[in-house]
Structures are given as C-alpha cells and as structure tokens.
Coordinates of C-alpha atoms in Angstrom, one line a residue:
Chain Z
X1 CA -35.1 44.7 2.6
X2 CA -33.2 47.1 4.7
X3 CA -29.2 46.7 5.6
X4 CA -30.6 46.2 9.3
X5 CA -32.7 43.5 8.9
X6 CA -30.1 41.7 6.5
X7 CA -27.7 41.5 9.3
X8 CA -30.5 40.2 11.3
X9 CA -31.9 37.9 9.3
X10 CA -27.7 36.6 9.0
X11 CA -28.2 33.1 7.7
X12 CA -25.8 30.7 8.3
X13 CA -23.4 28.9 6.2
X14 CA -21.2 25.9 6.6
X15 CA -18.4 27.5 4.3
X16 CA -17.4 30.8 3.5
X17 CA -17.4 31.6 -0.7
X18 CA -13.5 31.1 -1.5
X19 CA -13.9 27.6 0.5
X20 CA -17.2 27.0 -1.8
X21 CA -15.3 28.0 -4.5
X22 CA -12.4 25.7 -3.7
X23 CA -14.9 22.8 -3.4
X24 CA -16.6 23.3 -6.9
X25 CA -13.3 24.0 -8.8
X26 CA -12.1 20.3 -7.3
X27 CA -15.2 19.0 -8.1
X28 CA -15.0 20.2 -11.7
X29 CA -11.6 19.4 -12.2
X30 CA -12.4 15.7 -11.2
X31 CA -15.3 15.6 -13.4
X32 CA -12.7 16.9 -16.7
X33 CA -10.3 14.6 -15.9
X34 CA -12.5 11.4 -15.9
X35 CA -14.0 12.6 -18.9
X36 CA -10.4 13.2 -20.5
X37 CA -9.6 10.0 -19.2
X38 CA -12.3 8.1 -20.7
X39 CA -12.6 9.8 -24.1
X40 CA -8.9 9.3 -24.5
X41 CA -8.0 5.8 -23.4
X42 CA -7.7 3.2 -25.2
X43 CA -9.8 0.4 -25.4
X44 CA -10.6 -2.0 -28.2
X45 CA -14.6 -2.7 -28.0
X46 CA -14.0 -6.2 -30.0
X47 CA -11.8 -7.4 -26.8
X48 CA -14.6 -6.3 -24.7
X49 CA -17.6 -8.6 -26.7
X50 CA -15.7 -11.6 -26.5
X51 CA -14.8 -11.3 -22.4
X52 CA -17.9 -12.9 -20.9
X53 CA -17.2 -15.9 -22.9
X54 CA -13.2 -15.8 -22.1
X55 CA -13.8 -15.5 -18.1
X56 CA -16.1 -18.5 -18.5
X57 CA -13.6 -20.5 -20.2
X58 CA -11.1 -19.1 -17.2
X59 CA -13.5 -20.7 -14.5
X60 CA -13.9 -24.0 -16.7
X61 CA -10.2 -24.7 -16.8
X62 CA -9.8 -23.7 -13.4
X63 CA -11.5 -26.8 -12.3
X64 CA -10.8 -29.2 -11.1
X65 CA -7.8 -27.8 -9.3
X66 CA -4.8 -29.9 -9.8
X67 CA -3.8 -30.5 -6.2
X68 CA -0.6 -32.8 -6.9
X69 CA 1.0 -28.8 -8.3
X70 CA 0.3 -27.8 -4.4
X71 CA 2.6 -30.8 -3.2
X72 CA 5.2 -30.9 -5.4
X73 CA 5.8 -27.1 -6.3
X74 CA 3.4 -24.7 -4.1
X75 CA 4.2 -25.1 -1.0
X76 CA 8.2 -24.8 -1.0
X77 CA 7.1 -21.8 -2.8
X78 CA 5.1 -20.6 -0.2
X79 CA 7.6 -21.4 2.2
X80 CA 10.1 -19.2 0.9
X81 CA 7.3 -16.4 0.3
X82 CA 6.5 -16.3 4.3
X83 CA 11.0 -16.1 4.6
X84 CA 10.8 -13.1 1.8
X85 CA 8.2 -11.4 3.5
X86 CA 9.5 -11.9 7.4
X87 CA 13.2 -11.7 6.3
X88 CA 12.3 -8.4 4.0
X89 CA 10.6 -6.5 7.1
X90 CA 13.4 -7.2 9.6
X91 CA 16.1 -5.9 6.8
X92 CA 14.3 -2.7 5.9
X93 CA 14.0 -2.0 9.9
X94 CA 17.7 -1.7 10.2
X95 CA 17.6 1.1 7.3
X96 CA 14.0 2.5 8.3
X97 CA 15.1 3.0 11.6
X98 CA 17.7 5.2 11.7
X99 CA 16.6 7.3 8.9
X100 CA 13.4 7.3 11.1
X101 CA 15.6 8.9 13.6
X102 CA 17.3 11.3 11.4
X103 CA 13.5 12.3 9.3
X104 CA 11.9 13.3 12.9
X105 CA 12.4 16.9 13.3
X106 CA 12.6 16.5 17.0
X107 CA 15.5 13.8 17.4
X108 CA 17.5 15.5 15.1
X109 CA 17.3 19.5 15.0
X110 CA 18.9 19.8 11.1
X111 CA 16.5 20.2 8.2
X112 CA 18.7 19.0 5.2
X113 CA 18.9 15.9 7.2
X114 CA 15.3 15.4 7.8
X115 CA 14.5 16.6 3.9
X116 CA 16.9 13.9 2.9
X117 CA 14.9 11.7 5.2
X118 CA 12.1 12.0 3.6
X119 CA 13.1 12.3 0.5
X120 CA 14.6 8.9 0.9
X121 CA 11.1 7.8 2.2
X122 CA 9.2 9.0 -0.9
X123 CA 12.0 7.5 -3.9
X124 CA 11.6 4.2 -1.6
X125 CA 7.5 4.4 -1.4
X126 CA 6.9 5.9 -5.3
X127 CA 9.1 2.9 -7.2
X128 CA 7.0 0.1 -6.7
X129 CA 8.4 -3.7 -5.2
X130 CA 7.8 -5.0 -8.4
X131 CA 10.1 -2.6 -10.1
X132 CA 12.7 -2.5 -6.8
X133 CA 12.4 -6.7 -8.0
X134 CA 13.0 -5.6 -11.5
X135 CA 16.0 -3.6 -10.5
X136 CA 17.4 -6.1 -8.3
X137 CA 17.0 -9.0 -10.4
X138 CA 19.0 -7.5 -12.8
X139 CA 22.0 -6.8 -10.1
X140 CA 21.7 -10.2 -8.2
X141 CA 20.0 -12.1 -10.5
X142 CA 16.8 -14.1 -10.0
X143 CA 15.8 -15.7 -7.1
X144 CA 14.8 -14.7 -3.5
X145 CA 17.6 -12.6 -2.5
X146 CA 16.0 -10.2 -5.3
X147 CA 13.2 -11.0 -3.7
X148 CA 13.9 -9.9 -0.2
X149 CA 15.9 -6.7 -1.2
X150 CA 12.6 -5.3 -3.3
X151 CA 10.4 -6.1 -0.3
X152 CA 13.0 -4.5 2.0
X153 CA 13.5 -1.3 -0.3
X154 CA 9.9 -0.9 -0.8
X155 CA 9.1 -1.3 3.2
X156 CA 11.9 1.6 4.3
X157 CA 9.3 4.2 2.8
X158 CA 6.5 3.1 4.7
X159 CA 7.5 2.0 8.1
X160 CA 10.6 4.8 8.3
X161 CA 7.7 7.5 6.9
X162 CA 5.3 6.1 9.5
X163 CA 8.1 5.9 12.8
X164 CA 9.5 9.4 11.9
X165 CA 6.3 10.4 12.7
X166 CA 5.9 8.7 15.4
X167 CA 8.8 9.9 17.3
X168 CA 7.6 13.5 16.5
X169 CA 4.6 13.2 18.2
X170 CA 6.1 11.8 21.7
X171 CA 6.2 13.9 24.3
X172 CA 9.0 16.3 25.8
X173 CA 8.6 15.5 29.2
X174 CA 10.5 12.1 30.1
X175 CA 13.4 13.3 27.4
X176 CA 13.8 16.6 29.3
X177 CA 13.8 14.6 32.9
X178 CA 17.0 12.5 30.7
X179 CA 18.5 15.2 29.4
X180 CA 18.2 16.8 32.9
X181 CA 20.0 13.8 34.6
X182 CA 22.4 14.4 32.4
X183 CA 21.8 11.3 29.9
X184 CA 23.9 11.2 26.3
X185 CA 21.5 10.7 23.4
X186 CA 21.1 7.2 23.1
X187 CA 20.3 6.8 26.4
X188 CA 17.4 9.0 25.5
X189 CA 16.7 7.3 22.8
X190 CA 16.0 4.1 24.9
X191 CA 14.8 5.3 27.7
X192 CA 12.8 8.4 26.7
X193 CA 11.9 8.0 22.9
X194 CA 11.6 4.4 22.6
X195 CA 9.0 3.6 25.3
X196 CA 6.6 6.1 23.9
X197 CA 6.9 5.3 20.1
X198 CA 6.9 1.1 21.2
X199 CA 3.3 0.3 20.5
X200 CA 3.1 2.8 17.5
X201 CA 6.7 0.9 16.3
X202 CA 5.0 -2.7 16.2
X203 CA 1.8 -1.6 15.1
X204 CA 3.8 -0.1 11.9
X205 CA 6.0 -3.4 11.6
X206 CA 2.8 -5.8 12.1
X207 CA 1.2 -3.7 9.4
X208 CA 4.0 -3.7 7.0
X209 CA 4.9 -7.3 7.3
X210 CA 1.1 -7.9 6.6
X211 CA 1.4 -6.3 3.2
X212 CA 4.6 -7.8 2.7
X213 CA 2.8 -11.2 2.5
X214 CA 1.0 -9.7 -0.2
X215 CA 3.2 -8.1 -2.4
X216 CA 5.9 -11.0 -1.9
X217 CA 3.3 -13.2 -3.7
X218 CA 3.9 -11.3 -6.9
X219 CA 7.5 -10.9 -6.9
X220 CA 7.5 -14.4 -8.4
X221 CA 6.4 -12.8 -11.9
X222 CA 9.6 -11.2 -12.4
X223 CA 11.5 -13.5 -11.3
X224 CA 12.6 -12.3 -7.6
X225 CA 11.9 -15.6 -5.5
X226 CA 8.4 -17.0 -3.9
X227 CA 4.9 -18.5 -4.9
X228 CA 5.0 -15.5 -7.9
X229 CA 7.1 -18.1 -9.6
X230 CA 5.2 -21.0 -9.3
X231 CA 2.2 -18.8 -10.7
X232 CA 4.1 -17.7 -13.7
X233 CA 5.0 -20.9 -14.9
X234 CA 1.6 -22.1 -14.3
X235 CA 0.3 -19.2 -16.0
X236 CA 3.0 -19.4 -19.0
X237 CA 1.9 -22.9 -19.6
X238 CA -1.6 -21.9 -19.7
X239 CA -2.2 -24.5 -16.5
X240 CA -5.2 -22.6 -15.2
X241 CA -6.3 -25.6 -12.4
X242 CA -2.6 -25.0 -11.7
X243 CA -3.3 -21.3 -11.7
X244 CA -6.3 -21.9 -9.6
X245 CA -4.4 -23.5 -6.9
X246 CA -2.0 -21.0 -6.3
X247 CA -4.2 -18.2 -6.2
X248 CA -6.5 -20.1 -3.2
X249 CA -3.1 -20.9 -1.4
X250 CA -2.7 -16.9 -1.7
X251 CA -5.6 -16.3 -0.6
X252 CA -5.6 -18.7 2.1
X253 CA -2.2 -17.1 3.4
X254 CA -3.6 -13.4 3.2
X255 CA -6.1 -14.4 5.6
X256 CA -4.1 -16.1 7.8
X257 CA -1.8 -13.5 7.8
X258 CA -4.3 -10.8 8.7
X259 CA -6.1 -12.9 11.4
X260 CA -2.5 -13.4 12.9
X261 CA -1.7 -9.3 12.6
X262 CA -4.7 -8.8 14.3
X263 CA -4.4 -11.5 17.3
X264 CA -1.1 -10.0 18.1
X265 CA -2.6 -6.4 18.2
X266 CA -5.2 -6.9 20.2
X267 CA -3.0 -9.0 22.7
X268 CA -0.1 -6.6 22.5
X269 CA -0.9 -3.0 22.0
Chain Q
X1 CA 4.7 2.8 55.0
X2 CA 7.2 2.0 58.1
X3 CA 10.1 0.6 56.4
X4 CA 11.1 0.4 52.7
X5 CA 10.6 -2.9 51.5
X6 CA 13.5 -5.2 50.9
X7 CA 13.1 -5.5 47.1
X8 CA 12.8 -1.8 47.1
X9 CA 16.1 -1.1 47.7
X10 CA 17.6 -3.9 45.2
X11 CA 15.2 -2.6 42.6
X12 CA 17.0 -1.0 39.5
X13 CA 15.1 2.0 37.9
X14 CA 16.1 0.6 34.1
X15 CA 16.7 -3.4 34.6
X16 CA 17.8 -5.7 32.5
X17 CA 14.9 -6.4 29.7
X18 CA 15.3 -10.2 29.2
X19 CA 12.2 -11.0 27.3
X20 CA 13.5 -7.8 25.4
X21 CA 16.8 -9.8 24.8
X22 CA 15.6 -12.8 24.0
X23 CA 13.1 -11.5 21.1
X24 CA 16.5 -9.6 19.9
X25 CA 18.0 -13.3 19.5
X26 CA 15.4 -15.1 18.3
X27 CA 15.0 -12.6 15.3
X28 CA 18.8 -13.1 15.3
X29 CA 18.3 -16.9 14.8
X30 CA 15.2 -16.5 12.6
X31 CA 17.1 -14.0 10.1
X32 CA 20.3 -16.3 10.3
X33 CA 18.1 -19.5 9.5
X34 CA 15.7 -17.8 6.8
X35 CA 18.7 -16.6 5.1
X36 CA 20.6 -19.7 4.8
X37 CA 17.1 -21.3 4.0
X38 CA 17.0 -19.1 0.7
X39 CA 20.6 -19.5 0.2
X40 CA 21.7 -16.4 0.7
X41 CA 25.7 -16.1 0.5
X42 CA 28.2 -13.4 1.1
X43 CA 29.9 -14.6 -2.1
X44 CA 26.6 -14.2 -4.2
X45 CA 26.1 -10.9 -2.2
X46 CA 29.9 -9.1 -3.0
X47 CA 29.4 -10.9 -6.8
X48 CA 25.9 -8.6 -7.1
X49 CA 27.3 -5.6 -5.9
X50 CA 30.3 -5.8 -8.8
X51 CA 27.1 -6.5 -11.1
X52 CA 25.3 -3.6 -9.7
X53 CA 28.2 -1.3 -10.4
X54 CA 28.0 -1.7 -14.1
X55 CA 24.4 -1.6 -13.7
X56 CA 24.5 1.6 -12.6
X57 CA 27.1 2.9 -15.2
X58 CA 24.7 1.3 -18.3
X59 CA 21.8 3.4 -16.5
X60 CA 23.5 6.9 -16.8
X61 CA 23.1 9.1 -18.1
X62 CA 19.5 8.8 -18.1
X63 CA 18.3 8.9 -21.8
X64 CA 15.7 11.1 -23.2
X65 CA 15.6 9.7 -26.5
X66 CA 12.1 7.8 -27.0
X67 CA 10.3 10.4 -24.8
X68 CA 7.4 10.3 -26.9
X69 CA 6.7 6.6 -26.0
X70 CA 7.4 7.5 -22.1
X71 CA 5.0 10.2 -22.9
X72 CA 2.5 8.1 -23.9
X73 CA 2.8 5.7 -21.7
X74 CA 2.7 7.9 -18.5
X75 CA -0.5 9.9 -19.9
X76 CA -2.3 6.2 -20.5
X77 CA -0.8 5.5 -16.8
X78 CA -2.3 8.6 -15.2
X79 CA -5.8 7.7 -17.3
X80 CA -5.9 4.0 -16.1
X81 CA -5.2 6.0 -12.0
X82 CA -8.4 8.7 -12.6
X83 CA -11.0 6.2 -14.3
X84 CA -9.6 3.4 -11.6
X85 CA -10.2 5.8 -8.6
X86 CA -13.2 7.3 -9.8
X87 CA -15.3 4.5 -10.3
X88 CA -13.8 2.9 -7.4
X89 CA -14.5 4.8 -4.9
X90 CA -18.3 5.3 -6.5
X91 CA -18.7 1.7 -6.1
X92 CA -17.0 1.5 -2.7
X93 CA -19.9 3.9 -1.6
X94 CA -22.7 1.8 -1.5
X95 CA -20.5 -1.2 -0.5
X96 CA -19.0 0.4 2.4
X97 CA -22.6 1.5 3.3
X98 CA -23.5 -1.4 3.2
X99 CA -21.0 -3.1 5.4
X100 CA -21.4 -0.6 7.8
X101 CA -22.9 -2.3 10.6
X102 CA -24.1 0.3 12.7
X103 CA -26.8 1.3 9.9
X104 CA -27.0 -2.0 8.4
X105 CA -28.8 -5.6 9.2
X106 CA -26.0 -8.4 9.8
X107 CA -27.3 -10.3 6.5
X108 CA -26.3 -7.1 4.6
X109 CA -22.7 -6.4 6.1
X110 CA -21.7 -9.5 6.4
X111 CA -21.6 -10.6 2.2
X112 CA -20.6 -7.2 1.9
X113 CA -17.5 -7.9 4.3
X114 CA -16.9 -10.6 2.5
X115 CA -17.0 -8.9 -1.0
X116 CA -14.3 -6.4 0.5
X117 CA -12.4 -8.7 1.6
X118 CA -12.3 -10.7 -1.5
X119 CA -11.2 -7.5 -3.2
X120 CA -8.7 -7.0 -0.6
X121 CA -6.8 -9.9 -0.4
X122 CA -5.2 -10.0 -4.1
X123 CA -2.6 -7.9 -5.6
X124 CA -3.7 -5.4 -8.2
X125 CA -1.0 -7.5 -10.2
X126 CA -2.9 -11.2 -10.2
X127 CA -6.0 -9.5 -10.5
X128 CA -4.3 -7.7 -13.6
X129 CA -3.3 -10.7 -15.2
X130 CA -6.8 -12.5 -14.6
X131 CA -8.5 -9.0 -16.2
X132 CA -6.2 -9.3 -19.2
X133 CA -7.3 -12.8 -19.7
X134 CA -10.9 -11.6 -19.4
X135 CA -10.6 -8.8 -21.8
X136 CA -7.3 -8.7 -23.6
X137 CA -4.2 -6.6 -23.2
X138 CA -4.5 -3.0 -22.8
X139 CA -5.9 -0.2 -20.6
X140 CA -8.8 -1.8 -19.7
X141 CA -7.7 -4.3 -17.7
X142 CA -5.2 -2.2 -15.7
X143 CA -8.7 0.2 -14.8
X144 CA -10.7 -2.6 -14.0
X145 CA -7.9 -4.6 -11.9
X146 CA -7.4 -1.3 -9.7
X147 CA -10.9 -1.0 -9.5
X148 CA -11.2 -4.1 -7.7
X149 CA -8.4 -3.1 -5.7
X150 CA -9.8 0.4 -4.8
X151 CA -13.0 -1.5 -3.6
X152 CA -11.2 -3.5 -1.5
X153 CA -9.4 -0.7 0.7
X154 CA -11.1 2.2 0.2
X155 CA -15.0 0.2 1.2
X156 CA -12.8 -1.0 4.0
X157 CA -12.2 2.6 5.5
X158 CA -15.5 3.8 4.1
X159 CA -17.5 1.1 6.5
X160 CA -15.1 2.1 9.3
X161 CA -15.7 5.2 9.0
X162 CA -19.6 5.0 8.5
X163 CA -19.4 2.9 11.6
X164 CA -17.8 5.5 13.9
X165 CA -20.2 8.0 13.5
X166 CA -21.8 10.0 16.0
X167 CA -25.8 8.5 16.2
X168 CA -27.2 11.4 17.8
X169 CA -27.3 13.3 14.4
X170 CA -28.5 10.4 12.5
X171 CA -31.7 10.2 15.2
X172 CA -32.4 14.0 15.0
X173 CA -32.7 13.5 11.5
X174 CA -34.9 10.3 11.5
X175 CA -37.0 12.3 14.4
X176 CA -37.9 15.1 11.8
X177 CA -39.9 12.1 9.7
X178 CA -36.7 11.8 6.9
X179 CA -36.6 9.0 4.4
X180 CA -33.5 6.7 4.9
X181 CA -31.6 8.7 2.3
X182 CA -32.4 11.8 3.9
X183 CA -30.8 10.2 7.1
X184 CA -27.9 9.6 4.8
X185 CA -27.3 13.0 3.0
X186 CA -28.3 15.0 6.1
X187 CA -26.7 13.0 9.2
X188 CA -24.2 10.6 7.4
X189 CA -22.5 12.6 4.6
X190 CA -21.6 15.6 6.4
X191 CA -19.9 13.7 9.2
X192 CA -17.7 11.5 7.2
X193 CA -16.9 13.6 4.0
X194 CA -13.9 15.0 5.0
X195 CA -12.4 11.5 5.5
X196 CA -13.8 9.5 2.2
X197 CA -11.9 12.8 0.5
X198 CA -9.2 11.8 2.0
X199 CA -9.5 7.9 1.7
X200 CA -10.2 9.0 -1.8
X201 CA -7.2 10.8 -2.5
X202 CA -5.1 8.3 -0.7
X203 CA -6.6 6.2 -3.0
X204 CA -5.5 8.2 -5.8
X205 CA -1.9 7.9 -5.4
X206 CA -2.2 4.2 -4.8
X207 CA -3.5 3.7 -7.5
X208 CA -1.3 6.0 -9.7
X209 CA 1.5 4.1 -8.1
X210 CA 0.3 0.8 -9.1
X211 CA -0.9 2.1 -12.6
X212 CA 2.7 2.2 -13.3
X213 CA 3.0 -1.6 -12.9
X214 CA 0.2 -3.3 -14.2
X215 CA 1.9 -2.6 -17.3
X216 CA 4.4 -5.6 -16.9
X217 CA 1.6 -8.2 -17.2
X218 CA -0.2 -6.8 -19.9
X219 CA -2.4 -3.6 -18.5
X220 CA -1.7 -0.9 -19.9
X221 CA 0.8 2.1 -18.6
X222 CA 3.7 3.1 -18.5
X223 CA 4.9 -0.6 -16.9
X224 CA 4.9 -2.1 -19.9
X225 CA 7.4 0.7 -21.5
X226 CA 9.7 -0.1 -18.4
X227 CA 9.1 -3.6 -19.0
X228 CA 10.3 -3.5 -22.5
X229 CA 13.3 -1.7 -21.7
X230 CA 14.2 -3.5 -18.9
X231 CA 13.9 -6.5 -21.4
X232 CA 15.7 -5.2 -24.0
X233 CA 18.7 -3.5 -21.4
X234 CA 17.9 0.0 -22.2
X235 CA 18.8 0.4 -18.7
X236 CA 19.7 4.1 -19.5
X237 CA 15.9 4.2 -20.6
X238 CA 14.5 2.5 -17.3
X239 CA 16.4 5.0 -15.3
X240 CA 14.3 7.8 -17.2
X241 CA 10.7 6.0 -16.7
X242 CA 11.8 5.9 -12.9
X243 CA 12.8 9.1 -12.3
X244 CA 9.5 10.3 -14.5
X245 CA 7.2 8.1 -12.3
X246 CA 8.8 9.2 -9.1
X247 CA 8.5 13.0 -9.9
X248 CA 4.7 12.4 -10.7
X249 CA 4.3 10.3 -7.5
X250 CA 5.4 13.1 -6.1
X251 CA 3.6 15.7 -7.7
X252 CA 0.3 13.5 -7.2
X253 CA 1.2 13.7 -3.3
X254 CA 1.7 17.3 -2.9
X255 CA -1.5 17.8 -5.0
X256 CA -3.5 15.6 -2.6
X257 CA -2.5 16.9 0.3
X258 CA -4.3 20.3 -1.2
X259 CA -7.4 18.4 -1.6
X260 CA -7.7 16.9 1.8
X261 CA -6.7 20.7 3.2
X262 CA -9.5 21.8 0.7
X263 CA -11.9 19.3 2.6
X264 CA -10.8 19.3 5.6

C-alpha cells in the first residue's frame, strides 16, 4: 500500500498510543498488585473450613433477639449517638468553615495559607474517627465528649475540603458589584459568597451529618460515647441476641437518617 | 408603572433574615441542650487539655524503633485495600447493572437496591467484627468486611451512573441486531468508564483508609499495631503509625488522581 492511500484510508482511533500505553501499564500494574496481594497475605485455610458452621452458630444465637437489652440499655445509647452525631457536625462547622475560607484560592489570595488549608483537610480526612476517638479518649477519657471531638475532627476534612471548593467555583460577578460599592470583606462574604455557595453549604452538612450517624455508631468500641458501647459489651459478653438488637436499631437509624437527608434535600435545595 | 409602590420605597435591599436568625438560635439551644445532655463540662474540658499536654509530650519524639512491625503491618494494610477494592468493585459490576433501572426490569433492581443498601448501611467496623467471627482473626476478614463495604457504595454510583446514560447509543447498537452484552460493551462501557475509574479509585483510598482500622477489632492491618500500642501507651509509637498512614493516604491520593487523569 502506497503512503497516499494510507493517509486515506486514516482509520480512526479513540486514543492516541502514549494514552494506550498509559491505559495498559495501569491495567497491568493493577493486575501485579492483586496478585502480590493475594500471594502474600495472610490467611489460615483451617479458619476458613470451619466459617460456614461459625456464621450459622452467629444467626442461631442471634435469635430470638433479646428485646428487654433495647429498653433498658439501647436506646439511651442511641440517644446520645443521634447528640454525638448532630453535636459533632455543628462543632466541626465552626473549624471547617473558616479554614474553608482560608483553603479557597479565591477568598483568600495567599498560597501557604490555602496549602496549610488543605493540608489541614487531608491530616483531618486520612486519620480515621475511630483513631481521632482513640486519640481523644486517651486526652479526655471515655465517654461522649471523646465521642463528639472524633466525629468533629474527622468531619473538618470533608465538609471544609468540599466548601473550599465550593466558594471557588462561585462566580465574580455579585462580589465585584460589592467590592464596587465599596463593601469591606465580610460583607462580601454574606452578601456575595454566601448566597451562592448556600445550597452547596447544606447539601455538604446534610451529607456529612448523614455519615456521622454512621460512624458515631462505632465510636462505642473504643470507648468514645454512643450505641458502640452498648455493642461492645454485648459483644464482650458473647450476648449475640443482644448483639442482634443493636445492630437492627443501627440499621433502623441509618435508614431513617438517609430518608430524612433526602426529604430535606428535595424540599430545600 | 405610574407611581412606585408604597412598599417599594420602605423595602430594604439586604433585610433582616429572621428565619435565618431563628435557625442560628435554635442550633444555639440545640448545642447548649445536647451538650449538657452528654455532660459536657468546662471543668472536664480545661482538665482534658492539661491531660492532652502530656499526651502530647509522651508522643514525641515519634519512635522508629519497632519499624519492622509497622512495616508489616502497613504492607498487610495496603494488601487487605487492593484485594478489598478489586474484588469489590468486580462484584459491584454486575450488581450495579443490575440495579440500574433504566436497563433493568423492576423485579431485578429492586433486590438488588436492597442488597446495596444492606451493604451500605453498616460500618466496615461491625461488619469487621461479624467477619472475624465468621472466619477468625486476621487479614481475611478485614478484605472481606471492606468488600461488603465497597459493594455498598461503589454499586450505588455504578447504578447511578448506568442510569444516566445517554439511550440513543444503547438503541444504535441494539438496531445493528447486537446481543444484550454487545449492547453493554459497545453502548454502556464506553459511556461510563471514565467514572467507574474513578468511583474505583475513590474507592481505593476509602478503603485504604479504613484498612488501617479494621485492625482494632481483629482484621488484620496496621490497626491492630496501633491498637496495641495505644494499649500498651507507646504513645511515642502511635504517633509513628499515624504519621506513616497519613503519608500513605496521601501518597494513595496523589496517585489516584493520575489514574482518573489517565481515564479521563
């Protein structure tokens, strides 16, 4: 085949070769590291033979669920869960906030500060609540203030990450119009930032405190306040209708939780 | 218009937001009430912060000392994260698929909601500790806990995604006389690839940050190296595992933000 008919005969191609290239080299590399992973980690077969029998046992002693546990210890538990969760999103909005401010590039025109933002964000996102529970355990001792403080810590990653980006992507237009009229800085910030990045702001917190309910379940297990507590020493005790309980009042809560997020967004935003 | 009406003239540009105000307090109230509910106290507070200060001075300098076991731990950490994610997400395929309900019949989405939302609803933590009652401490149970918990977000995005689909590409391709998987690797994969990548590697670091942890009820990981320590008040150790996990949080992050450009 001549050069000329090549070029006419040009087929086409969804990616050039070094994008190929990239593709295959990713797909390689994922297939050597499961196969690292699996060759090398750890797992003793004779655990493995004997698990269908343990999870039946597990679903034997789980029932019948012992009910009088959800009355005397489970719901007071769950009580103070839903006030860890709530309380824990309203005190990581008074951090998450203004290092939201000082992370978006936009509101504040010095990089260190919005690097030290973010770097903030990612130590607050990358140690986990149960850690931030381990940690503040050992500084307040147990209990729910731990509790709160873990879920708080952990949330300042996510929601400050999240609204710093929020803020960056509002427009120039009403600010310039403030700055125009002559309006100091928090005036823009109410009247020309805060308007725009509203619905994105609640979304974010509705969001958060929905995960919240979640991980403030477990907090319990190290001690940090909650239903987590209740769960452990059912779970200590080897009380698995006990066990059983709490994990359907999670579950229950989860849901509840997420139908409410949901009701409020679609009424809302 | 003749003449500006009355209320024109009175009207503020920027009045007085009272439903604004009133939220404001009632979250005021709430946070007051919740807080004395959980017996919260400024005494307990200033008391913690004395605590925290030697705290801090038992954690540094940051000690180096056993870092074979942190070694150890954060390789079996990063294994539990790849095998967790991988088969996760290659059994959150046909389940997201199948909850899709633009391509699927309602009896098929609908258990298959229900699956995901099973998954969903737990923490990897309990379903950690009911794994490592189903098949003993170690490894295992930390892969298969995040496995569950990879199904349950990442079939969640995958059946959003699925469902938001342009159809036009899907009928082309059932017009040419293509079988239903045809339809799916020739109309459905190449519109939604780029986003399971990046559900994926989203996926990835969730689960690399939560392999850290399942350690502390028995799964395996680095967790149950901090766990120790923390135990035994080797806070000068615990500092090390953190700042070790947070650097290869970190390193996972900038690393998966190449794959999604990669993909995009």
């Amino acid at each position: 085949m001549s050069a000329a008919t090549a070029s006419l005969h040009h087929e086409w191609h969804r990616f050039s070769l070094p994008q190929k290239l990239a593709r295959y080299a990713l797909y390689l590399l994922t297939v050597i590291a499961v196969v690292w992973s699996f060759r090398t980690i750890e797992i003793i077969p004779e655990f493995l033979y004997d698990s269908p029998a343990q999870i039946a046992d597990l679903f034997v002693r789980m029932w019948p669920m012992d009910w009088n546990y959800f009355f005397a210890e489970v719901w007071k538990a769950l009580v103070e869960t839903l006030h860890i969760a709530t309380l824990g999103t309203i005190l990581s909005l008074a951090f998450a906030i203004p290092l939201g401010f000082m992370a978006a590039r936009n509101l504040t025109p010095l990089p260190a500060l919005n690097l030290l933002g973010h770097f903030l964000f990612v130590t607050s996102r990358s140690v986990n609540s149960l850690v931030w529970a381990l940690l503040f355990v050992a500084i307040f001792g147990p209990g729910p203030l731990a509790g709160t403080l873990a879920i708080a810590f952990r949330s300042i990653g996510f929601v400050g990450k999240l609204f710093a980006e929020a803020i960056e992507e509002a427009h120039r237009g009403p600010i310039e119009a403030l700055t125009a009229a002559g309006a100091p800085v928090p005036s823009q910030i109410v009247m020309g930032y805060w308007p725009q990045v509203r619905p994105a702001f609640w979304s974010i917190v509705l969001f958060r405190w929905d995960i919240n309910i979640r991980e403030s379940a477990v907090l319990g297990l190290v001690g940090a306040g909650g239903i987590g507590v209740a769960l452990d020493s059912a779970l200590s005790l080897l009380y698995w209708d006990q066990v059983s309980v709490v994990l359907l009042t999670i579950f229950v809560v989860v849901i509840l939780a997420e139908l409410v997020v949901t009701t409020i967004r679609k009424r809302v935003l | 218009m003749s003449a500006p009406a009355p209320d024109a003239i009175s009207r503020q540009p920027f009045r007085t937001n009272w439903g604004g105000r009133f939220a404001m307090l009632a979250v005021v109230l709430y946070t007051i009430y919740a807080a004395s509910h959980l017996g919260f106290s400024w005494d307990r507070f200033v008391s913690g912060l004395g605590q925290g200060g030697t705290f801090l001075a038992r954690m540094f300098p940051p000690s180096f000392e056993r870092w074979e076991l942190l070694r150890d731990g954060m390789i079996e950490s990063l294994q539990i994260a790849i095998l967790a994610s991988f088969f996760g997400v290659l059994l959150s395929l046909p389940i997201g698929l199948l909850a899709a309900r633009n391509l699927m019949p309602v009896w098929v989405t609908w258990p298959a909601r229900l699956l995901i939302a099973l998954c969903r609803s737990f923490h990897p933590i309990i379903i950690a500790i009911l794994f490592v009652k189903a098949v003993g401490f170690g490894a295992l149970a930390g892969v298969l806990a995040l496995i569950v918990g990879s199904i349950g977000f990442v079939g969640k995005l995958f059946a959003e995604a699925i469902e938001e689909i342009s159809l036009k590409q899907v009928e082309a391709v059932r017009a040419t006389g293509a079988s239903f998987f045809g339809v799916l690797i020739m109309a459905v994969q190449p519109q939604v690839l780029p986003r399971f990548i990046g559900f994926a590697t989203y996926q990835l670091d969730s689960n690399l940050r939560n392999s850290t942890m399942v350690g502390i009820v028995g799964g395996g990981g680095i967790g149950a190296t901090l766990f120790t320590a923390y135990q035994r008040f080797d806070f000068d150790f615990v500092l090390t595992i953190l700042i070790v996990t947070i650097a290869m949080i970190m390193v996972a992050e900038v690393l998966s933000g190449w794959i999604r450009k990669t993909f995009q």
